[in-house]
């Protein structure tokens, strides 16, 4: 199976986190956290349509400036989500620059920011053409764990405890559509943007007689959705990508994380300390590698990717990885009885 979503940590485990999730069949990406993003090309940064920030400690949010620098002057709306106080943080960032020449840009970047709290979702819009000063009052919606819902996928959140509220994120692909290349060829069809229309029609559950303008070797080739689905598509369960960082190990967090990460295909988990330093981990509201592995195992995750290690382990990174993986295997064994 060739997955639609390709997550990759932008940096080494000792650097400021950002999980970049590339959409393989669209010129588009989303990010979990905006730590150091200098390793991302401008082209990749411009693919971002949605950014989800776990919390605004500087190691998770300092990349906002780089993002803003690259996206400025583009005709683009970017949705950005964060925890309690997020609108104040965004406004603080935007207020730190002078925008008197912003009118010179022909195209206007628009940031649509949402603060996620237990009381509700609070959204405000900041447009470059307005010098990033909001025109309308903040829009309030009831509390929801669903932040983004599109035909092909959903992004959900869970509010966790890091001494402050900190968001965990999950990208859930609704189902996965594989295209049978050999079937395409035998029907005289060629890949192209029309495959996106085809997939979108399936995700949106459109009627079987919907006409899709498939691309043939000699031009357009209209076919029904049903005919195409039967002949060129294989539908499998979608993938689930979960990102958990900067959380204290307590009962409430553990229960929430195990439930949230259940059966994740890829589970990215902070592993800031070794378990021999679990008192420091607890005082700093972080996990140990052992605790991360244990929760990943209890959640029956298919794959654990430990990240966000304390720089104190630079010379012994293997120890952190091994501790997380051993604990993961052990807890998984128990969970599966
Ligand atoms: Zn951190
Ligand atoms: Zn933090």
mmCIF file of C-alpha atoms and ligand atoms in Angstrom:
data_model
loop_
_atom_site.group_PDB
_atom_site.id
_atom_site.type_symbol
_atom_site.label_atom_id
_atom_site.label_comp_id
_atom_site.label_asym_id
_atom_site.label_seq_id
_atom_site.Cartn_x
_atom_site.Cartn_y
_atom_site.Cartn_z
ATOM 1 C CA UNK A 1 0.000 0.000 0.000
ATOM 2 C CA UNK A 2 1.287 3.436 -0.885
ATOM 3 C CA UNK A 3 -0.050 5.758 1.841
ATOM 4 C CA UNK A 4 -1.594 9.116 0.980
ATOM 5 C CA UNK A 5 -0.010 10.826 3.958
ATOM 6 C CA UNK A 6 3.689 10.744 4.545
ATOM 7 C CA UNK A 7 4.736 11.978 8.019
ATOM 8 C CA UNK A 8 8.346 12.861 8.724
ATOM 9 C CA UNK A 9 10.091 14.570 11.620
ATOM 10 C CA UNK A 10 11.777 17.630 10.170
ATOM 11 C CA UNK A 11 14.687 17.493 12.623
ATOM 12 C CA UNK A 12 16.804 15.161 14.659
ATOM 13 C CA UNK A 13 15.291 14.020 17.994
ATOM 14 C CA UNK A 14 17.415 16.554 19.915
ATOM 15 C CA UNK A 15 16.153 19.556 17.965
ATOM 16 C CA UNK A 16 12.923 21.534 18.201
ATOM 17 C CA UNK A 17 10.033 19.397 16.957
ATOM 18 C CA UNK A 18 7.928 19.643 13.823
ATOM 19 C CA UNK A 19 6.147 16.718 12.192
ATOM 20 C CA UNK A 20 5.605 17.513 8.525
ATOM 21 C CA UNK A 21 2.887 15.432 6.870
ATOM 22 C CA UNK A 22 3.097 15.517 3.118
ATOM 23 C CA UNK A 23 0.079 14.637 0.965
ATOM 24 C CA UNK A 24 1.451 12.380 -1.718
ATOM 25 C CA UNK A 25 -1.207 13.047 -4.336
ATOM 26 C CA UNK A 26 -1.769 16.748 -3.704
ATOM 27 C CA UNK A 27 0.539 19.731 -3.550
ATOM 28 C CA UNK A 28 -0.287 20.111 0.081
ATOM 29 C CA UNK A 29 0.874 19.357 3.631
ATOM 30 C CA UNK A 30 -0.024 19.844 7.279
ATOM 31 C CA UNK A 31 2.282 20.178 10.292
ATOM 32 C CA UNK A 32 2.094 19.147 13.915
ATOM 33 C CA UNK A 33 4.121 21.764 15.828
ATOM 34 C CA UNK A 34 6.271 24.572 14.476
ATOM 35 C CA UNK A 35 9.632 24.167 16.202
ATOM 36 C CA UNK A 36 12.703 24.659 14.044
ATOM 37 C CA UNK A 37 11.581 24.493 10.404
ATOM 38 C CA UNK A 38 14.790 25.629 8.698
ATOM 39 C CA UNK A 39 15.245 22.126 7.323
ATOM 40 C CA UNK A 40 11.998 22.536 5.360
ATOM 41 C CA UNK A 41 12.314 24.066 1.910
ATOM 42 C CA UNK A 42 10.265 27.167 1.059
ATOM 43 C CA UNK A 43 8.355 24.957 -1.344
ATOM 44 C CA UNK A 44 7.370 22.607 1.466
ATOM 45 C CA UNK A 45 6.481 25.463 3.821
ATOM 46 C CA UNK A 46 4.189 26.871 1.127
ATOM 47 C CA UNK A 47 2.371 23.538 0.910
ATOM 48 C CA UNK A 48 1.063 23.968 4.458
ATOM 49 C CA UNK A 49 -2.673 24.552 4.661
ATOM 50 C CA UNK A 50 -3.139 23.553 8.315
ATOM 51 C CA UNK A 51 -0.747 23.877 11.242
ATOM 52 C CA UNK A 52 -1.471 22.346 14.639
ATOM 53 C CA UNK A 53 0.578 23.625 17.579
ATOM 54 C CA UNK A 54 0.656 21.462 20.725
ATOM 55 C CA UNK A 55 1.575 24.400 22.990
ATOM 56 C CA UNK A 56 3.528 27.612 22.723
ATOM 57 C CA UNK A 57 6.713 26.788 24.607
ATOM 58 C CA UNK A 58 9.362 28.306 22.387
ATOM 59 C CA UNK A 59 10.738 24.950 21.144
ATOM 60 C CA UNK A 60 7.337 24.162 19.578
ATOM 61 C CA UNK A 61 6.383 27.569 18.205
ATOM 62 C CA UNK A 62 9.554 29.447 17.277
ATOM 63 C CA UNK A 63 9.158 28.326 13.644
ATOM 64 C CA UNK A 64 6.076 30.527 13.282
ATOM 65 C CA UNK A 65 8.295 33.458 12.272
ATOM 66 C CA UNK A 66 9.999 31.463 9.535
ATOM 67 C CA UNK A 67 6.633 30.255 8.289
ATOM 68 C CA UNK A 68 5.277 33.816 8.267
ATOM 69 C CA UNK A 69 8.361 35.110 6.443
ATOM 70 C CA UNK A 70 7.962 32.556 3.659
ATOM 71 C CA UNK A 71 4.152 32.723 3.359
ATOM 72 C CA UNK A 72 3.925 36.526 3.394
ATOM 73 C CA UNK A 73 2.774 38.011 0.100
ATOM 74 C CA UNK A 74 1.108 34.774 -0.991
ATOM 75 C CA UNK A 75 -2.528 34.424 -1.828
ATOM 76 C CA UNK A 76 -3.145 31.807 0.776
ATOM 77 C CA UNK A 77 -5.347 31.014 3.764
ATOM 78 C CA UNK A 78 -3.664 28.948 6.441
ATOM 79 C CA UNK A 79 -5.521 27.444 9.379
ATOM 80 C CA UNK A 80 -3.560 27.326 12.593
ATOM 81 C CA UNK A 81 -4.668 25.706 15.848
ATOM 82 C CA UNK A 82 -3.293 25.849 19.368
ATOM 83 C CA UNK A 83 -4.235 25.558 23.032
ATOM 84 C CA UNK A 84 -5.592 28.049 25.582
ATOM 85 C CA UNK A 85 -4.213 31.551 25.141
ATOM 86 C CA UNK A 86 -3.263 30.807 21.527
ATOM 87 C CA UNK A 87 -4.945 33.880 20.019
ATOM 88 C CA UNK A 88 -3.003 36.080 22.444
ATOM 89 C CA UNK A 89 0.226 34.295 21.442
ATOM 90 C CA UNK A 90 -0.482 34.746 17.717
ATOM 91 C CA UNK A 91 -1.403 38.388 18.212
ATOM 92 C CA UNK A 92 1.793 38.893 20.214
ATOM 93 C CA UNK A 93 3.866 37.422 17.369
ATOM 94 C CA UNK A 94 2.099 39.529 14.731
ATOM 95 C CA UNK A 95 2.369 42.665 16.878
ATOM 96 C CA UNK A 96 6.135 42.278 17.048
ATOM 97 C CA UNK A 97 6.569 43.424 13.434
ATOM 98 C CA UNK A 98 5.710 46.649 11.592
ATOM 99 C CA UNK A 99 3.189 46.224 8.801
ATOM 100 C CA UNK A 100 2.880 49.702 7.267
ATOM 101 C CA UNK A 101 4.097 48.370 3.889
ATOM 102 C CA UNK A 102 1.817 45.325 3.934
ATOM 103 C CA UNK A 103 -0.448 47.075 1.373
ATOM 104 C CA UNK A 104 2.350 46.726 -1.181
ATOM 105 C CA UNK A 105 1.762 43.027 -1.429
ATOM 106 C CA UNK A 106 -0.576 42.264 -4.285
ATOM 107 C CA UNK A 107 -1.644 39.068 -2.621
ATOM 108 C CA UNK A 108 -2.886 38.685 0.902
ATOM 109 C CA UNK A 109 -1.915 35.983 3.335
ATOM 110 C CA UNK A 110 -4.770 35.152 5.698
ATOM 111 C CA UNK A 111 -4.250 33.344 8.981
ATOM 112 C CA UNK A 112 -7.274 31.715 10.509
ATOM 113 C CA UNK A 113 -6.311 30.887 14.087
ATOM 114 C CA UNK A 114 -8.304 28.708 16.467
ATOM 115 C CA UNK A 115 -7.784 28.451 20.195
ATOM 116 C CA UNK A 116 -8.849 25.063 21.545
ATOM 117 C CA UNK A 117 -10.102 24.934 25.135
ATOM 118 C CA UNK A 118 -12.453 22.783 27.198
ATOM 119 C CA UNK A 119 -15.050 25.572 26.973
ATOM 120 C CA UNK A 120 -15.013 25.942 23.206
ATOM 121 C CA UNK A 121 -13.172 26.720 19.987
ATOM 122 C CA UNK A 122 -12.380 30.402 19.453
ATOM 123 C CA UNK A 123 -11.490 31.494 15.933
ATOM 124 C CA UNK A 124 -10.070 34.790 14.718
ATOM 125 C CA UNK A 125 -8.919 35.882 11.273
ATOM 126 C CA UNK A 126 -5.762 37.916 10.630
ATOM 127 C CA UNK A 127 -5.275 39.205 7.081
ATOM 128 C CA UNK A 128 -2.083 40.754 5.773
ATOM 129 C CA UNK A 129 -4.123 43.321 3.818
ATOM 130 C CA UNK A 130 -5.563 44.528 7.169
ATOM 131 C CA UNK A 131 -2.063 44.655 8.690
ATOM 132 C CA UNK A 132 -3.090 41.518 10.600
ATOM 133 C CA UNK A 133 -5.576 43.472 12.696
ATOM 134 C CA UNK A 134 -8.812 41.480 13.111
ATOM 135 C CA UNK A 135 -11.916 43.025 11.519
ATOM 136 C CA UNK A 136 -14.545 40.981 13.291
ATOM 137 C CA UNK A 137 -15.124 39.703 16.807
ATOM 138 C CA UNK A 138 -13.795 36.274 17.759
ATOM 139 C CA UNK A 139 -16.082 33.483 16.556
ATOM 140 C CA UNK A 140 -16.989 30.952 19.221
ATOM 141 C CA UNK A 141 -17.997 27.331 18.596
ATOM 142 C CA UNK A 142 -18.864 24.603 21.114
ATOM 143 C CA UNK A 143 -16.024 22.393 22.402
ATOM 144 C CA UNK A 144 -15.024 19.734 19.887
ATOM 145 C CA UNK A 145 -12.232 17.240 19.482
ATOM 146 C CA UNK A 146 -12.549 17.524 15.682
ATOM 147 C CA UNK A 147 -10.447 20.384 14.357
ATOM 148 C CA UNK A 148 -10.560 19.702 10.628
ATOM 149 C CA UNK A 149 -12.842 17.443 8.676
ATOM 150 C CA UNK A 150 -12.415 16.894 4.957
ATOM 151 C CA UNK A 151 -13.718 14.157 2.676
ATOM 152 C CA UNK A 152 -10.469 12.190 2.906
ATOM 153 C CA UNK A 153 -9.373 12.763 6.488
ATOM 154 C CA UNK A 154 -10.050 14.210 9.922
ATOM 155 C CA UNK A 155 -7.679 15.848 12.392
ATOM 156 C CA UNK A 156 -8.685 15.354 16.016
ATOM 157 C CA UNK A 157 -7.219 16.662 19.230
ATOM 158 C CA UNK A 158 -7.064 15.776 22.896
ATOM 159 C CA UNK A 159 -6.292 18.287 25.645
ATOM 160 C CA UNK A 160 -3.480 16.962 27.846
ATOM 161 C CA UNK A 161 -1.604 18.183 30.910
ATOM 162 C CA UNK A 162 1.934 19.613 30.675
ATOM 163 C CA UNK A 163 1.537 21.877 33.689
ATOM 164 C CA UNK A 164 -0.334 23.918 31.087
ATOM 165 C CA UNK A 165 -2.876 22.566 28.563
ATOM 166 C CA UNK A 166 -1.062 20.863 25.689
ATOM 167 C CA UNK A 167 -2.723 19.374 22.608
ATOM 168 C CA UNK A 168 -2.159 15.897 21.189
ATOM 169 C CA UNK A 169 -3.112 15.385 17.530
ATOM 170 C CA UNK A 170 -4.365 12.561 15.350
ATOM 171 C CA UNK A 171 -4.710 12.448 11.591
ATOM 172 C CA UNK A 172 -7.284 9.851 10.637
ATOM 173 C CA UNK A 173 -7.570 8.866 6.984
ATOM 174 C CA UNK A 174 -11.191 7.877 6.269
ATOM 175 C CA UNK A 175 -10.251 5.003 4.024
ATOM 176 C CA UNK A 176 -7.435 4.458 1.662
ATOM 177 C CA UNK A 177 -7.803 4.225 -2.100
ATOM 178 C CA UNK A 178 -5.072 2.425 -3.995
ATOM 179 C CA UNK A 179 -4.959 2.778 -7.740
ATOM 180 C CA UNK A 180 -4.161 -0.386 -9.683
ATOM 181 C CA UNK A 181 -1.531 0.806 -12.133
ATOM 182 C CA UNK A 182 -1.807 -2.257 -14.369
ATOM 183 C CA UNK A 183 -5.588 -1.792 -14.632
ATOM 184 C CA UNK A 184 -5.064 1.849 -15.608
ATOM 185 C CA UNK A 185 -2.681 0.828 -18.356
ATOM 186 C CA UNK A 186 -4.878 -1.938 -19.676
ATOM 187 C CA UNK A 187 -7.780 0.528 -19.938
ATOM 188 C CA UNK A 188 -5.561 2.952 -21.874
ATOM 189 C CA UNK A 189 -5.698 5.522 -19.061
ATOM 190 C CA UNK A 190 -2.877 7.691 -17.759
ATOM 191 C CA UNK A 191 -2.381 9.112 -14.235
ATOM 192 C CA UNK A 192 -3.123 12.820 -13.699
ATOM 193 C CA UNK A 193 -5.148 15.276 -11.640
ATOM 194 C CA UNK A 194 -8.343 13.453 -12.679
ATOM 195 C CA UNK A 195 -7.406 10.691 -10.191
ATOM 196 C CA UNK A 196 -7.910 13.279 -7.427
ATOM 197 C CA UNK A 197 -11.418 14.006 -8.765
ATOM 198 C CA UNK A 198 -12.082 10.295 -8.799
ATOM 199 C CA UNK A 199 -10.886 9.815 -5.203
ATOM 200 C CA UNK A 200 -12.784 12.894 -4.037
ATOM 201 C CA UNK A 201 -15.977 11.515 -5.581
ATOM 202 C CA UNK A 202 -15.482 8.256 -3.663
ATOM 203 C CA UNK A 203 -14.744 10.062 -0.378
ATOM 204 C CA UNK A 204 -17.807 12.236 -0.883
ATOM 205 C CA UNK A 205 -19.926 9.171 -1.572
ATOM 206 C CA UNK A 206 -21.207 10.534 -4.880
ATOM 207 C CA UNK A 207 -23.764 8.504 -6.924
ATOM 208 C CA UNK A 208 -22.337 5.543 -8.899
ATOM 209 C CA UNK A 209 -23.398 7.092 -12.232
ATOM 210 C CA UNK A 210 -21.345 10.276 -11.616
ATOM 211 C CA UNK A 211 -19.187 10.893 -14.666
ATOM 212 C CA UNK A 212 -15.450 11.226 -14.122
ATOM 213 C CA UNK A 213 -13.413 12.636 -16.974
ATOM 214 C CA UNK A 214 -10.589 10.133 -16.953
ATOM 215 C CA UNK A 215 -7.507 10.924 -18.966
ATOM 216 C CA UNK A 216 -6.723 8.505 -21.740
ATOM 217 C CA UNK A 217 -3.640 8.345 -23.900
ATOM 218 C CA UNK A 218 -5.560 10.134 -26.655
ATOM 219 C CA UNK A 219 -7.478 12.671 -24.564
ATOM 220 C CA UNK A 220 -10.441 12.688 -22.220
ATOM 221 C CA UNK A 221 -12.290 9.502 -21.532
ATOM 222 C CA UNK A 222 -15.568 9.925 -19.567
ATOM 223 C CA UNK A 223 -16.402 6.943 -17.342
ATOM 224 C CA UNK A 224 -18.848 6.363 -14.496
ATOM 225 C CA UNK A 225 -17.623 6.392 -10.929
ATOM 226 C CA UNK A 226 -18.885 2.831 -10.519
ATOM 227 C CA UNK A 227 -17.009 1.520 -13.538
ATOM 228 C CA UNK A 228 -13.782 3.175 -12.413
ATOM 229 C CA UNK A 229 -14.163 2.046 -8.782
ATOM 230 C CA UNK A 230 -14.702 -1.546 -9.899
ATOM 231 C CA UNK A 231 -11.812 -1.601 -12.288
ATOM 232 C CA UNK A 232 -8.957 0.581 -11.006
ATOM 233 C CA UNK A 233 -9.418 1.014 -7.217
ATOM 234 C CA UNK A 234 -8.634 -1.117 -4.195
ATOM 235 C CA UNK A 235 -10.145 0.295 -0.993
ATOM 236 C CA UNK A 236 -8.430 -0.452 2.308
ATOM 237 C CA UNK A 237 -8.582 0.910 5.842
ATOM 238 C CA UNK A 238 -7.054 4.369 6.184
ATOM 239 C CA UNK A 239 -4.003 5.112 8.291
ATOM 240 C CA UNK A 240 -3.939 6.793 11.676
ATOM 241 C CA UNK A 241 -1.033 9.059 12.629
ATOM 242 C CA UNK A 242 -0.835 10.238 16.242
ATOM 243 C CA UNK A 243 1.463 12.899 17.727
ATOM 244 C CA UNK A 244 1.891 13.271 21.485
ATOM 245 C CA UNK A 245 4.456 15.560 23.040
ATOM 246 C CA UNK A 246 5.222 17.415 26.271
ATOM 247 C CA UNK A 247 2.953 15.669 28.739
ATOM 248 C CA UNK A 248 3.366 14.669 32.359
ATOM 249 C CA UNK A 249 2.880 11.013 33.261
ATOM 250 C CA UNK A 250 -0.260 10.968 35.387
ATOM 251 C CA UNK A 251 -3.379 8.861 35.410
ATOM 252 C CA UNK A 252 -5.576 11.279 33.492
ATOM 253 C CA UNK A 253 -3.007 11.794 30.713
ATOM 254 C CA UNK A 254 -2.326 8.072 30.511
ATOM 255 C CA UNK A 255 -5.989 7.178 30.110
ATOM 256 C CA UNK A 256 -6.572 9.879 27.526
ATOM 257 C CA UNK A 257 -3.452 9.036 25.506
ATOM 258 C CA UNK A 258 -4.058 5.272 25.455
ATOM 259 C CA UNK A 259 -7.591 5.846 24.179
ATOM 260 C CA UNK A 260 -6.618 8.547 21.695
ATOM 261 C CA UNK A 261 -3.713 6.563 20.214
ATOM 262 C CA UNK A 262 -5.590 3.256 20.012
ATOM 263 C CA UNK A 263 -4.313 1.169 17.073
ATOM 264 C CA UNK A 264 -2.363 4.074 15.586
ATOM 265 C CA UNK A 265 -0.336 3.044 12.541
ATOM 266 C CA UNK A 266 2.362 5.535 13.481
ATOM 267 C CA UNK A 267 2.602 6.952 16.979
ATOM 268 C CA UNK A 268 5.049 9.801 17.559
ATOM 269 C CA UNK A 269 5.720 10.135 21.295
ATOM 270 C CA UNK A 270 8.035 12.435 23.189
ATOM 271 C CA UNK A 271 10.652 10.564 25.220
ATOM 272 C CA UNK A 272 12.396 13.433 26.925
ATOM 273 C CA UNK A 273 14.061 11.607 29.826
ATOM 274 C CA UNK A 274 15.372 8.197 30.762
ATOM 275 C CA UNK A 275 13.344 6.446 33.426
ATOM 276 C CA UNK A 276 16.281 6.681 35.845
ATOM 277 C CA UNK A 277 15.447 10.407 35.881
ATOM 278 C CA UNK A 278 11.719 10.080 36.185
ATOM 279 C CA UNK A 279 11.562 12.495 39.130
ATOM 280 C CA UNK A 280 13.041 15.249 36.987
ATOM 281 C CA UNK A 281 10.699 14.229 34.154
ATOM 282 C CA UNK A 282 7.733 14.576 36.464
ATOM 283 C CA UNK A 283 8.907 17.936 37.845
ATOM 284 C CA UNK A 284 9.297 19.226 34.258
ATOM 285 C CA UNK A 285 5.964 17.737 33.143
ATOM 286 C CA UNK A 286 7.610 15.424 30.611
ATOM 287 C CA UNK A 287 7.576 11.694 29.909
ATOM 288 C CA UNK A 288 10.351 9.192 30.218
ATOM 289 C CA UNK A 289 11.077 6.854 27.317
ATOM 290 C CA UNK A 290 9.753 3.955 29.382
ATOM 291 C CA UNK A 291 6.475 5.733 30.076
ATOM 292 C CA UNK A 292 6.091 6.645 26.393
ATOM 293 C CA UNK A 293 6.707 3.021 25.360
ATOM 294 C CA UNK A 294 4.284 1.738 27.955
ATOM 295 C CA UNK A 295 1.433 3.944 26.732
ATOM 296 C CA UNK A 296 2.204 3.113 23.101
ATOM 297 C CA UNK A 297 2.022 -0.606 23.942
ATOM 298 C CA UNK A 298 -1.206 -0.198 25.907
ATOM 299 C CA UNK A 299 -2.657 1.613 22.893
ATOM 300 C CA UNK A 300 -1.589 -1.300 20.642
ATOM 301 C CA UNK A 301 0.112 1.122 18.273
ATOM 302 C CA UNK A 302 1.578 -0.573 15.201
ATOM 303 C CA UNK A 303 4.695 1.558 15.233
ATOM 304 C CA UNK A 304 6.240 3.818 17.873
ATOM 305 C CA UNK A 305 8.533 6.665 16.867
ATOM 306 C CA UNK A 306 10.124 8.197 19.989
ATOM 307 C CA UNK A 307 11.299 11.803 19.582
ATOM 308 C CA UNK A 308 12.032 15.064 21.481
ATOM 309 C CA UNK A 309 14.938 13.804 23.635
ATOM 310 C CA UNK A 310 16.678 15.951 26.230
ATOM 311 C CA UNK A 311 20.074 17.205 24.965
ATOM 312 C CA UNK A 312 21.643 15.606 28.061
ATOM 313 C CA UNK A 313 21.478 12.278 26.173
ATOM 314 C CA UNK A 314 23.261 13.445 23.031
ATOM 315 C CA UNK A 315 26.105 11.025 23.639
ATOM 316 C CA UNK A 316 23.808 8.107 24.476
ATOM 317 C CA UNK A 317 20.732 8.457 22.292
ATOM 318 C CA UNK A 318 20.564 4.670 21.830
ATOM 319 C CA UNK A 319 19.745 4.272 25.517
ATOM 320 C CA UNK A 320 16.623 6.395 25.111
ATOM 321 C CA UNK A 321 15.521 4.571 21.971
ATOM 322 C CA UNK A 322 16.137 1.136 23.480
ATOM 323 C CA UNK A 323 14.288 2.007 26.689
ATOM 324 C CA UNK A 324 11.240 3.230 24.719
ATOM 325 C CA UNK A 325 11.216 0.209 22.406
ATOM 326 C CA UNK A 326 11.679 -2.380 25.142
ATOM 327 C CA UNK A 327 8.905 -0.876 27.217
ATOM 328 C CA UNK A 328 6.713 -0.692 24.095
ATOM 329 C CA UNK A 329 7.228 -4.390 23.288
ATOM 330 C CA UNK A 330 6.589 -5.408 26.891
ATOM 331 C CA UNK A 331 3.368 -3.391 27.278
ATOM 332 C CA UNK A 332 2.171 -4.558 23.857
ATOM 333 C CA UNK A 333 2.695 -8.180 24.950
ATOM 334 C CA UNK A 334 0.585 -7.556 28.045
ATOM 335 C CA UNK A 335 -2.140 -5.692 26.160
ATOM 336 C CA UNK A 336 -2.461 -8.525 23.673
ATOM 337 C CA UNK A 337 -2.609 -11.018 26.566
HETATM 338 ZN ZN1 LIG B 1 9.112 20.638 24.245
HETATM 339 ZN ZN1 LIG B 2 6.766 22.185 26.653
#
